[in-house]
Amino acid sequence: MSSNSAGIPRVAVLGTASGLILMAFFTVLWGSWSLVGLSGPLAVAVIVAFSSLGVVFVVEGVRLLLILRRFPTIDTASRRAQTKRIGLRFGIIFGIEGVLIGAASGLLATAGLSDYLNPVIALIVGLHFIPLARVFERTIDYYIAGWVVIVAITGICLLAFSGTPVYTVWTIVSLATACGTSAYGIYMRQLSRRLRGERAAS
């Protein structure tokens, strides 16, 4: 096994497995939300496609969890401190995201602007990938953030300045966001397969 894979701590592998399961959940969630403006064979195709990806991500995450004990635990004080900082920052970002989504939902409902709920939530989701890119030192987070944010802003503009039906906008934004989480899941699946392959070769 390569020296790089030998130094991968168990907690990092757990993070990859957890990320796969999270992407499975959010991919199916956003894919399901897109059904508000779809019907018939197209709706079936969309839900089957994203549900299938969700299953693939979960299966890969479980496979990684099954070999988790083969990876070393953190053995230095500096790495333990670094892992603690990463976990704390992730928790703070995730918590802020949840609070912002809740607050935005309440404010939009109170102001009679519930039509904007879908793209505003997508905007918050997209923005939360930016600090995650710094926390996990991953470039892909910036790409996912840019994609989702652009789509969300486009959705908001369509609602504000055009006669595009609400459900059409929600479907477009949801499909695009589901594609973003799918891309992230595919990236993490490739990482997981590499981890499993390197560990098997050790």
PDB file of C-alpha atoms in Angstrom, residues 7-186:
ATOM      1  CA  GLY A   7      -1.497   7.516   6.887  1.00  0.00           C
ATOM      2  CA  ILE A   8      -5.236   7.907   6.354  1.00  0.00           C
ATOM      3  CA  PRO A   9      -6.841   7.870   9.813  1.00  0.00           C
ATOM      4  CA  ARG A  10     -10.016   5.982  10.577  1.00  0.00           C
ATOM      5  CA  VAL A  11     -11.946   9.167  11.309  1.00  0.00           C
ATOM      6  CA  ALA A  12     -11.274  10.457   7.775  1.00  0.00           C
ATOM      7  CA  VAL A  13     -12.598   7.218   6.307  1.00  0.00           C
ATOM      8  CA  LEU A  14     -15.650   7.506   8.538  1.00  0.00           C
ATOM      9  CA  GLY A  15     -16.155  11.030   7.219  1.00  0.00           C
ATOM     10  CA  THR A  16     -16.154   9.755   3.640  1.00  0.00           C
ATOM     11  CA  ALA A  17     -18.675   7.027   4.464  1.00  0.00           C
ATOM     12  CA  SER A  18     -20.897   9.510   6.294  1.00  0.00           C
ATOM     13  CA  GLY A  19     -20.626  11.935   3.394  1.00  0.00           C
ATOM     14  CA  LEU A  20     -21.815   9.270   0.971  1.00  0.00           C
ATOM     15  CA  ILE A  21     -24.876   8.559   3.086  1.00  0.00           C
ATOM     16  CA  LEU A  22     -25.625  12.279   3.426  1.00  0.00           C
ATOM     17  CA  MET A  23     -25.340  12.780  -0.340  1.00  0.00           C
ATOM     18  CA  ALA A  24     -27.683   9.831  -0.857  1.00  0.00           C
ATOM     19  CA  PHE A  25     -30.281  11.464   1.377  1.00  0.00           C
ATOM     20  CA  PHE A  26     -30.019  14.925  -0.177  1.00  0.00           C
ATOM     21  CA  THR A  27     -29.916  13.599  -3.735  1.00  0.00           C
ATOM     22  CA  VAL A  28     -33.175  11.721  -3.210  1.00  0.00           C
ATOM     23  CA  LEU A  29     -34.653  14.690  -1.322  1.00  0.00           C
ATOM     24  CA  TRP A  30     -33.953  17.234  -4.063  1.00  0.00           C
ATOM     25  CA  GLY A  31     -34.866  14.745  -6.758  1.00  0.00           C
ATOM     26  CA  SER A  32     -38.220  14.188  -5.065  1.00  0.00           C
ATOM     27  CA  TRP A  33     -38.787  17.940  -4.737  1.00  0.00           C
ATOM     28  CA  SER A  34     -38.411  18.280  -8.499  1.00  0.00           C
ATOM     29  CA  LEU A  35     -41.568  16.207  -8.953  1.00  0.00           C
ATOM     30  CA  VAL A  36     -43.749  19.232  -8.130  1.00  0.00           C
ATOM     31  CA  GLY A  37     -43.585  20.222 -11.785  1.00  0.00           C
ATOM     32  CA  LEU A  38     -43.233  16.810 -13.409  1.00  0.00           C
ATOM     33  CA  SER A  39     -45.654  14.028 -14.215  1.00  0.00           C
ATOM     34  CA  GLY A  40     -45.936  10.784 -16.126  1.00  0.00           C
ATOM     35  CA  PRO A  41     -42.912   8.913 -17.487  1.00  0.00           C
ATOM     36  CA  LEU A  42     -40.577  11.867 -16.955  1.00  0.00           C
ATOM     37  CA  ALA A  43     -41.384  12.001 -13.245  1.00  0.00           C
ATOM     38  CA  VAL A  44     -40.829   8.251 -12.959  1.00  0.00           C
ATOM     39  CA  ALA A  45     -37.516   8.485 -14.800  1.00  0.00           C
ATOM     40  CA  VAL A  46     -36.289  11.295 -12.548  1.00  0.00           C
ATOM     41  CA  ILE A  47     -37.164   9.599  -9.275  1.00  0.00           C
ATOM     42  CA  VAL A  48     -35.762   6.257 -10.446  1.00  0.00           C
ATOM     43  CA  ALA A  49     -32.507   7.888 -11.558  1.00  0.00           C
ATOM     44  CA  PHE A  50     -31.881   9.827  -8.358  1.00  0.00           C
ATOM     45  CA  SER A  51     -33.113   7.008  -6.119  1.00  0.00           C
ATOM     46  CA  SER A  52     -30.739   4.631  -7.882  1.00  0.00           C
ATOM     47  CA  LEU A  53     -27.858   7.001  -7.257  1.00  0.00           C
ATOM     48  CA  GLY A  54     -28.932   7.240  -3.634  1.00  0.00           C
ATOM     49  CA  VAL A  55     -28.811   3.462  -3.302  1.00  0.00           C
ATOM     50  CA  VAL A  56     -25.367   3.356  -4.931  1.00  0.00           C
ATOM     51  CA  PHE A  57     -24.047   5.963  -2.489  1.00  0.00           C
ATOM     52  CA  VAL A  58     -25.487   4.165   0.544  1.00  0.00           C
ATOM     53  CA  VAL A  59     -24.088   0.811  -0.564  1.00  0.00           C
ATOM     54  CA  GLU A  60     -20.647   2.313  -1.095  1.00  0.00           C
ATOM     55  CA  GLY A  61     -20.799   4.042   2.280  1.00  0.00           C
ATOM     56  CA  VAL A  62     -21.738   0.798   4.020  1.00  0.00           C
ATOM     57  CA  ARG A  63     -18.949  -1.091   2.238  1.00  0.00           C
ATOM     58  CA  LEU A  64     -16.486   1.474   3.528  1.00  0.00           C
ATOM     59  CA  LEU A  65     -17.878   1.226   7.049  1.00  0.00           C
ATOM     60  CA  LEU A  66     -17.414  -2.542   6.972  1.00  0.00           C
ATOM     61  CA  ILE A  67     -13.645  -2.152   6.605  1.00  0.00           C
ATOM     62  CA  LEU A  68     -13.349   0.874   8.885  1.00  0.00           C
ATOM     63  CA  ARG A  69     -11.399  -1.014  11.556  1.00  0.00           C
ATOM     64  CA  ARG A  70      -8.655  -1.797   9.060  1.00  0.00           C
ATOM     65  CA  PHE A  71      -7.614   1.841   9.062  1.00  0.00           C
ATOM     66  CA  PRO A  72      -5.420   3.249  11.839  1.00  0.00           C
ATOM     67  CA  THR A  73      -6.715   5.403  14.648  1.00  0.00           C
ATOM     68  CA  ILE A  74      -5.239   8.866  15.125  1.00  0.00           C
ATOM     69  CA  ASP A  75      -1.919   8.427  16.876  1.00  0.00           C
ATOM     70  CA  THR A  76      -0.602  11.941  17.462  1.00  0.00           C
ATOM     71  CA  ALA A  77      -1.804  14.856  19.545  1.00  0.00           C
ATOM     72  CA  SER A  78      -1.552  17.255  16.606  1.00  0.00           C
ATOM     73  CA  ARG A  79      -3.719  15.077  14.372  1.00  0.00           C
ATOM     74  CA  ARG A  80      -6.267  14.600  17.140  1.00  0.00           C
ATOM     75  CA  ALA A  81      -6.437  18.369  17.599  1.00  0.00           C
ATOM     76  CA  GLN A  82      -6.771  18.903  13.847  1.00  0.00           C
ATOM     77  CA  THR A  83      -9.580  16.350  13.622  1.00  0.00           C
ATOM     78  CA  LYS A  84     -11.358  17.988  16.536  1.00  0.00           C
ATOM     79  CA  ARG A  85     -11.132  21.393  14.846  1.00  0.00           C
ATOM     80  CA  ILE A  86     -12.478  20.004  11.579  1.00  0.00           C
ATOM     81  CA  GLY A  87     -15.375  18.309  13.354  1.00  0.00           C
ATOM     82  CA  LEU A  88     -16.196  21.471  15.292  1.00  0.00           C
ATOM     83  CA  ARG A  89     -16.124  23.677  12.205  1.00  0.00           C
ATOM     84  CA  PHE A  90     -18.245  21.233  10.232  1.00  0.00           C
ATOM     85  CA  GLY A  91     -20.790  21.136  13.044  1.00  0.00           C
ATOM     86  CA  ILE A  92     -20.920  24.928  13.222  1.00  0.00           C
ATOM     87  CA  ILE A  93     -21.378  25.271   9.443  1.00  0.00           C
ATOM     88  CA  PHE A  94     -24.053  22.582   9.352  1.00  0.00           C
ATOM     89  CA  GLY A  95     -25.812  24.166  12.321  1.00  0.00           C
ATOM     90  CA  ILE A  96     -25.753  27.650  10.792  1.00  0.00           C
ATOM     91  CA  GLU A  97     -27.133  26.209   7.562  1.00  0.00           C
ATOM     92  CA  GLY A  98     -30.035  24.638   9.444  1.00  0.00           C
ATOM     93  CA  VAL A  99     -30.767  27.848  11.357  1.00  0.00           C
ATOM     94  CA  LEU A 100     -30.688  29.927   8.171  1.00  0.00           C
ATOM     95  CA  ILE A 101     -33.030  27.538   6.373  1.00  0.00           C
ATOM     96  CA  GLY A 102     -35.449  27.619   9.295  1.00  0.00           C
ATOM     97  CA  ALA A 103     -35.283  31.397   9.594  1.00  0.00           C
ATOM     98  CA  ALA A 104     -35.671  31.925   5.850  1.00  0.00           C
ATOM     99  CA  SER A 105     -38.653  29.581   5.731  1.00  0.00           C
ATOM    100  CA  GLY A 106     -40.364  31.452   8.550  1.00  0.00           C
ATOM    101  CA  LEU A 107     -39.629  34.899   7.143  1.00  0.00           C
ATOM    102  CA  LEU A 108     -40.779  33.996   3.637  1.00  0.00           C
ATOM    103  CA  ALA A 109     -43.995  32.479   4.952  1.00  0.00           C
ATOM    104  CA  THR A 110     -44.679  35.527   7.131  1.00  0.00           C
ATOM    105  CA  ALA A 111     -44.026  37.908   4.243  1.00  0.00           C
ATOM    106  CA  GLY A 112     -46.238  35.947   1.863  1.00  0.00           C
ATOM    107  CA  LEU A 113     -43.252  34.998  -0.282  1.00  0.00           C
ATOM    108  CA  SER A 114     -43.415  31.223   0.052  1.00  0.00           C
ATOM    109  CA  ASP A 115     -42.950  30.884  -3.709  1.00  0.00           C
ATOM    110  CA  TYR A 116     -39.287  31.718  -3.121  1.00  0.00           C
ATOM    111  CA  LEU A 117     -38.764  28.958  -0.547  1.00  0.00           C
ATOM    112  CA  ASN A 118     -37.235  26.397  -2.892  1.00  0.00           C
ATOM    113  CA  PRO A 119     -34.566  28.575  -4.557  1.00  0.00           C
ATOM    114  CA  VAL A 120     -33.720  30.354  -1.295  1.00  0.00           C
ATOM    115  CA  ILE A 121     -33.062  27.030   0.427  1.00  0.00           C
ATOM    116  CA  ALA A 122     -30.974  25.966  -2.560  1.00  0.00           C
ATOM    117  CA  LEU A 123     -29.018  29.230  -2.250  1.00  0.00           C
ATOM    118  CA  ILE A 124     -28.263  28.540   1.412  1.00  0.00           C
ATOM    119  CA  VAL A 125     -27.253  24.969   0.589  1.00  0.00           C
ATOM    120  CA  GLY A 126     -24.960  26.168  -2.181  1.00  0.00           C
ATOM    121  CA  LEU A 127     -23.325  28.816  -0.005  1.00  0.00           C
ATOM    122  CA  HIS A 128     -22.590  26.346   2.783  1.00  0.00           C
ATOM    123  CA  PHE A 129     -20.229  24.450   0.480  1.00  0.00           C
ATOM    124  CA  ILE A 130     -17.874  27.453   0.363  1.00  0.00           C
ATOM    125  CA  PRO A 131     -16.664  27.275   3.978  1.00  0.00           C
ATOM    126  CA  LEU A 132     -16.685  23.473   3.734  1.00  0.00           C
ATOM    127  CA  ALA A 133     -14.130  23.749   0.938  1.00  0.00           C
ATOM    128  CA  ARG A 134     -11.772  25.469   3.370  1.00  0.00           C
ATOM    129  CA  VAL A 135     -12.506  23.084   6.219  1.00  0.00           C
ATOM    130  CA  PHE A 136     -11.874  19.924   4.196  1.00  0.00           C
ATOM    131  CA  GLU A 137      -9.402  21.485   1.729  1.00  0.00           C
ATOM    132  CA  ARG A 138     -11.366  20.194  -1.267  1.00  0.00           C
ATOM    133  CA  THR A 139     -11.659  22.128  -4.517  1.00  0.00           C
ATOM    134  CA  ILE A 140     -14.788  20.277  -5.629  1.00  0.00           C
ATOM    135  CA  ASP A 141     -16.804  22.055  -2.923  1.00  0.00           C
ATOM    136  CA  TYR A 142     -16.224  25.356  -4.723  1.00  0.00           C
ATOM    137  CA  TYR A 143     -17.526  23.914  -7.985  1.00  0.00           C
ATOM    138  CA  ILE A 144     -20.627  22.473  -6.323  1.00  0.00           C
ATOM    139  CA  ALA A 145     -21.181  25.773  -4.508  1.00  0.00           C
ATOM    140  CA  GLY A 146     -20.877  27.792  -7.702  1.00  0.00           C
ATOM    141  CA  TRP A 147     -23.261  25.534  -9.609  1.00  0.00           C
ATOM    142  CA  VAL A 148     -25.980  25.477  -6.959  1.00  0.00           C
ATOM    143  CA  VAL A 149     -25.703  29.196  -6.152  1.00  0.00           C
ATOM    144  CA  ILE A 150     -25.984  30.192  -9.818  1.00  0.00           C
ATOM    145  CA  VAL A 151     -29.026  27.976 -10.304  1.00  0.00           C
ATOM    146  CA  ALA A 152     -30.645  29.268  -7.098  1.00  0.00           C
ATOM    147  CA  ILE A 153     -30.129  32.912  -8.058  1.00  0.00           C
ATOM    148  CA  THR A 154     -31.480  32.159 -11.520  1.00  0.00           C
ATOM    149  CA  GLY A 155     -34.572  30.641  -9.920  1.00  0.00           C
ATOM    150  CA  ILE A 156     -35.083  33.688  -7.709  1.00  0.00           C
ATOM    151  CA  CYS A 157     -34.736  36.003 -10.710  1.00  0.00           C
ATOM    152  CA  LEU A 158     -37.196  33.954 -12.752  1.00  0.00           C
ATOM    153  CA  LEU A 159     -39.766  34.246  -9.980  1.00  0.00           C
ATOM    154  CA  ALA A 160     -39.140  37.952  -9.465  1.00  0.00           C
ATOM    155  CA  PHE A 161     -38.876  39.179 -13.040  1.00  0.00           C
ATOM    156  CA  SER A 162     -40.636  36.701 -15.309  1.00  0.00           C
ATOM    157  CA  GLY A 163     -43.930  34.925 -15.581  1.00  0.00           C
ATOM    158  CA  THR A 164     -42.381  31.490 -15.163  1.00  0.00           C
ATOM    159  CA  PRO A 165     -44.717  29.272 -13.111  1.00  0.00           C
ATOM    160  CA  VAL A 166     -43.584  28.601  -9.563  1.00  0.00           C
ATOM    161  CA  TYR A 167     -43.581  24.826  -9.926  1.00  0.00           C
ATOM    162  CA  THR A 168     -41.517  25.075 -13.109  1.00  0.00           C
ATOM    163  CA  VAL A 169     -38.882  27.095 -11.270  1.00  0.00           C
ATOM    164  CA  TRP A 170     -38.923  24.707  -8.332  1.00  0.00           C
ATOM    165  CA  THR A 171     -38.462  21.751 -10.659  1.00  0.00           C
ATOM    166  CA  ILE A 172     -35.520  23.371 -12.448  1.00  0.00           C
ATOM    167  CA  VAL A 173     -33.803  24.378  -9.209  1.00  0.00           C
ATOM    168  CA  SER A 174     -34.436  21.018  -7.555  1.00  0.00           C
ATOM    169  CA  LEU A 175     -33.148  19.039 -10.532  1.00  0.00           C
ATOM    170  CA  ALA A 176     -30.020  21.167 -10.743  1.00  0.00           C
ATOM    171  CA  THR A 177     -29.373  20.892  -7.005  1.00  0.00           C
ATOM    172  CA  ALA A 178     -29.905  17.125  -7.126  1.00  0.00           C
ATOM    173  CA  CYS A 179     -27.361  16.997  -9.942  1.00  0.00           C
ATOM    174  CA  GLY A 180     -24.950  18.905  -7.707  1.00  0.00           C
ATOM    175  CA  THR A 181     -25.333  16.523  -4.772  1.00  0.00           C
ATOM    176  CA  SER A 182     -25.105  13.608  -7.215  1.00  0.00           C
ATOM    177  CA  ALA A 183     -21.807  14.923  -8.557  1.00  0.00           C
ATOM    178  CA  TYR A 184     -20.514  15.251  -5.005  1.00  0.00           C
ATOM    179  CA  GLY A 185     -21.669  11.716  -4.230  1.00  0.00           C
ATOM    180  CA  ILE A 186     -19.958  10.347  -7.335  1.00  0.00           C
TER     181      ILE A 186
END
